CSV table of C-alpha atoms in Angstrom, one decimal:
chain,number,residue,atom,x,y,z
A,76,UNK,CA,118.8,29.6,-113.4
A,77,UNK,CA,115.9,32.1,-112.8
A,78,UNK,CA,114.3,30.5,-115.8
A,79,UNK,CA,114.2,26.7,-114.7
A,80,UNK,CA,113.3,27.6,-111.3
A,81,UNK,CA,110.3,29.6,-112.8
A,82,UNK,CA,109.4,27.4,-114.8
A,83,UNK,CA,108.9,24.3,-112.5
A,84,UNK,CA,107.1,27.0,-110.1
A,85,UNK,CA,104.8,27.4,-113.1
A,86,UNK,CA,104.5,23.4,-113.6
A,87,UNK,CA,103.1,23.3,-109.7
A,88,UNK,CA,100.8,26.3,-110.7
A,89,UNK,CA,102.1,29.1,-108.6
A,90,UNK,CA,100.7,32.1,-110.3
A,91,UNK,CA,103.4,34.3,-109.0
A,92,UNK,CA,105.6,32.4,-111.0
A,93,UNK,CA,103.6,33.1,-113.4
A,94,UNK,CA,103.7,37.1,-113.1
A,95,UNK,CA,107.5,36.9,-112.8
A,96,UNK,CA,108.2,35.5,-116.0
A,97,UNK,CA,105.4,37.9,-117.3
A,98,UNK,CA,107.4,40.6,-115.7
A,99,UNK,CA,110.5,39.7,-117.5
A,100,UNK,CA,109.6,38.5,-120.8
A,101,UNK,CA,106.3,40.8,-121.7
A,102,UNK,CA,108.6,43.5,-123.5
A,103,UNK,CA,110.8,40.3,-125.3
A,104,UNK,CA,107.7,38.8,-126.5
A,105,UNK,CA,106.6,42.4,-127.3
A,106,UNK,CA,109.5,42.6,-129.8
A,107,UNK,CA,109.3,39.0,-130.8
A,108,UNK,CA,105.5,39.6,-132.2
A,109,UNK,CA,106.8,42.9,-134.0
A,110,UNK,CA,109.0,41.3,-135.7
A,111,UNK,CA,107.4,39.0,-137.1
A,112,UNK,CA,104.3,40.9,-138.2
A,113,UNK,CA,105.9,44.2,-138.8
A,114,UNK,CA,103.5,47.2,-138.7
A,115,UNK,CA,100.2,44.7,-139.7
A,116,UNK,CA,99.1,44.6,-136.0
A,117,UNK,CA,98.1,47.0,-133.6
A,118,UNK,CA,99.5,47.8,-130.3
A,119,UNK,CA,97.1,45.9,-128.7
A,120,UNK,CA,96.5,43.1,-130.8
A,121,UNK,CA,100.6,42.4,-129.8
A,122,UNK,CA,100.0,42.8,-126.3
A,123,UNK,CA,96.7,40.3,-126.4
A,124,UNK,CA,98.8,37.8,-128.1
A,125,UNK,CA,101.9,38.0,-125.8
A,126,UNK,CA,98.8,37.5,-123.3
A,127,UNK,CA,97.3,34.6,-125.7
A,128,UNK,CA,101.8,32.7,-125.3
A,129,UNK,CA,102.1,33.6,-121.4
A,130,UNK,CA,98.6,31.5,-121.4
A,131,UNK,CA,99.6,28.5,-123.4
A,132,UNK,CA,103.4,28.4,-121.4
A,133,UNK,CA,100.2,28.0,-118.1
A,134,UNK,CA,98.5,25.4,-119.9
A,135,UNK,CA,101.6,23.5,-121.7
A,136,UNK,CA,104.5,24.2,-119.1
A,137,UNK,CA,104.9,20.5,-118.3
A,138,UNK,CA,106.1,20.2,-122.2
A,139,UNK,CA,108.6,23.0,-122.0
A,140,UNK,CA,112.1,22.4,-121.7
A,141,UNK,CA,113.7,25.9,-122.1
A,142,UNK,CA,111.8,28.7,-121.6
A,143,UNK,CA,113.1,31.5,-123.8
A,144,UNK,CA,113.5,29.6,-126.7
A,145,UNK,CA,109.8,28.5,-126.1
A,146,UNK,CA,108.7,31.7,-125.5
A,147,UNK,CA,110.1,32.8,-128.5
A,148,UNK,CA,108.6,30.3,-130.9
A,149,UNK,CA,105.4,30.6,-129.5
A,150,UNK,CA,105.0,34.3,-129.8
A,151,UNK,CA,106.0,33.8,-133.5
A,152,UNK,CA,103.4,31.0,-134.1
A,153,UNK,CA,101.1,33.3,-132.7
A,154,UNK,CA,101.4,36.1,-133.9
A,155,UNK,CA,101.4,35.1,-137.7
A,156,UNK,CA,97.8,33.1,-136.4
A,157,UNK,CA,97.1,36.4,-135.0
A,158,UNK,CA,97.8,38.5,-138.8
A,159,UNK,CA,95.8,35.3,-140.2
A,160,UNK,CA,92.9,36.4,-138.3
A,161,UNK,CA,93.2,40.3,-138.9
A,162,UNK,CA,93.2,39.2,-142.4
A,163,UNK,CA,90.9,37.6,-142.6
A,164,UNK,CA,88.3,40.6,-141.2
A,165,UNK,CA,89.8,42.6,-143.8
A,166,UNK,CA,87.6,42.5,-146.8
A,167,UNK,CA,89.2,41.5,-150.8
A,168,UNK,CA,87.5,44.8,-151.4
A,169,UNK,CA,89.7,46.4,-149.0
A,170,UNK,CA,93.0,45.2,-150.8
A,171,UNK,CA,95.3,46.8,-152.8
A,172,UNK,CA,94.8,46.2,-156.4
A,173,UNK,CA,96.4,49.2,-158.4
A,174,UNK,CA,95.7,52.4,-159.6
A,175,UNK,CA,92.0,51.4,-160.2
A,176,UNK,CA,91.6,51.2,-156.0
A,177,UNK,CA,91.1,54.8,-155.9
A,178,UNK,CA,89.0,55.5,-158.4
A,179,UNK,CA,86.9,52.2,-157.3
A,180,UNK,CA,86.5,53.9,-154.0
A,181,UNK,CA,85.3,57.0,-155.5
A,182,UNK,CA,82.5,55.4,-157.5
A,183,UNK,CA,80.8,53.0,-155.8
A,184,UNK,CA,79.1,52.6,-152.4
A,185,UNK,CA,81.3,49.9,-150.4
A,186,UNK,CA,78.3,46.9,-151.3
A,187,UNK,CA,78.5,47.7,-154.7
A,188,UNK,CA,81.8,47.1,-154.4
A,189,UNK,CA,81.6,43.8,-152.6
A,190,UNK,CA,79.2,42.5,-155.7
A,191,UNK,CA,82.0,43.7,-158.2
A,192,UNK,CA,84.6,41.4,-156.6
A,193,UNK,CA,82.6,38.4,-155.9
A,194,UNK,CA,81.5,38.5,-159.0
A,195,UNK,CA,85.0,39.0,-160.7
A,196,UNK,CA,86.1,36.5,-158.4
A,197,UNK,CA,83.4,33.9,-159.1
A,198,UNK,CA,83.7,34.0,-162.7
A,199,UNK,CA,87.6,33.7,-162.7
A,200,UNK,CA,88.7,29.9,-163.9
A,201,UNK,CA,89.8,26.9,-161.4
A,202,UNK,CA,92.0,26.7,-159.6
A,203,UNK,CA,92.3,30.6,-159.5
A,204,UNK,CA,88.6,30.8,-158.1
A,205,UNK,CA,89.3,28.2,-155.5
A,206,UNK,CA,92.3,29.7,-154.2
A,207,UNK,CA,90.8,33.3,-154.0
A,208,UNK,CA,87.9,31.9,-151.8
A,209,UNK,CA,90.0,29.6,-150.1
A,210,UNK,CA,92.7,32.3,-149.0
A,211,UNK,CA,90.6,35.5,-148.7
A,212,UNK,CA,87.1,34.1,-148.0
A,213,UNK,CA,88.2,30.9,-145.9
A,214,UNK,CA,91.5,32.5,-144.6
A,215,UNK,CA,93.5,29.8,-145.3
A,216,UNK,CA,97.1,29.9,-146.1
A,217,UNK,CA,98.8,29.9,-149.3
A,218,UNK,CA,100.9,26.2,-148.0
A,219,UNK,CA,97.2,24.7,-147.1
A,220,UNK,CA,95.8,25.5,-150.2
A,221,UNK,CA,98.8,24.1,-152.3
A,222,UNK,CA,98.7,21.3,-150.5
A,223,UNK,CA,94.8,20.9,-150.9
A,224,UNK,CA,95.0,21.5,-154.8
A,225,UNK,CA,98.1,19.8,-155.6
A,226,UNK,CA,100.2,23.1,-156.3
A,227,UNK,CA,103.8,24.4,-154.5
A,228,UNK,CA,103.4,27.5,-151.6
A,229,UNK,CA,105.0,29.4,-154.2
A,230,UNK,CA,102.4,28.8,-156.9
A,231,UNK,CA,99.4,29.4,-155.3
A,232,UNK,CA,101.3,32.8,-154.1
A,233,UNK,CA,102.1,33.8,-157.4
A,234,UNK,CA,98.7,32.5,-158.8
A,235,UNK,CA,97.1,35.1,-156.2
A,236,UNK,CA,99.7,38.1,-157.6
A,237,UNK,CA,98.5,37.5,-160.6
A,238,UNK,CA,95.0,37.4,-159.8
A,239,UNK,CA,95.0,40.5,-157.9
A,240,UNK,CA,96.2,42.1,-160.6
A,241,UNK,CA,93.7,40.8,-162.7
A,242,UNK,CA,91.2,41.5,-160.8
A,243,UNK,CA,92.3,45.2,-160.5
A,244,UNK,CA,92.2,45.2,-164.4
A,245,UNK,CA,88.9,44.1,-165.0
A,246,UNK,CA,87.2,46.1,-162.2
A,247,UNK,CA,88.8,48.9,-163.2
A,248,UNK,CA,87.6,48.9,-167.1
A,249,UNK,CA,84.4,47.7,-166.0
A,250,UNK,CA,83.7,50.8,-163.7
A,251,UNK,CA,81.3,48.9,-161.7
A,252,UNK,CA,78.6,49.8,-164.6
A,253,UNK,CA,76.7,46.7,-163.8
């Protein structure tokens, strides 16, 4: 019951409405977000995107029907935009790619680096290129890009597996001697 009547409270734009169904569901969502992400986001990056679902519930309550549930598929929606985006600040460079990483890190200054991998990637054949610049250049995910090259999810994942491994070969033998 406390749920409906907040939410038609939040439909007439009472902002303590608001507040109370901040109040009750900020540690849910909280949860929600971890779960989803697992350990990839920071504490704060959670709390700004349980900020970033109690935001679109004040700009889309008129669509909701039950709140929890909403709640719930919102936060997850948001927080795997929310990894999407951390991703995509992270650098290729700064990827795993085997054994090689650490010696990698040891030799070369990190723009040296960030020529090595362009490079690698750039002379890597279609479609391989297209989807390393698509995902970790343009941030896009693996479904998109299948769907924009004519390949399954799962083949444009296992296409960037590959890849990365790949990768991690040749700049490792190469020792950035370029």
């Amino acid at each position: 019951m406390f749920d409906f009547i907040q939410l038609r409270a939040v439909r007439r734009r009472k902002e303590n409405a608001l507040e109370q169904i901040m109040d009750r569901y900020a540690a849910y969502l909280c949860v929600v977000i971890r779960n989803t992400v697992g350990e990839s986001l920071s504490r704060e990056d959670i709390e700004e995107t349980a900020s970033d679902v109690f935001f679109a519930l004040w700009e889309n309550a008129d669509r909701v029907e039950k709140l929890k549930p909403w709640l719930a598929a919102t936060a997850r929606n948001k927080a795997k935009n929310k990894l999407r985006d951390v991703r995509a600040d992270v650098p290729l460079e700064s990827a795993h790619m085997g054994a090689e990483s650490y010696e990698m890190d040891e030799a070369l200054s990190a723009r040296e680096k960030q020529f090595a991998v362009k490079s690698a990637i750039l002379n890597m054949d279609s479609p391989d290129r297209e989807i390393f610049l698509r995902y970790y250049y343009d941030a896009q995910t693996a479904a998109a890009i299948g769907a924009g090259i004519g390949m399954t999810e799962a083949a444009v994942k296992q296409r960037l597996v590959r890849g990365r491994k790949k990768l991690g070969e040749i700049l490792g033998k190469e020792a950035y001697t370029q």
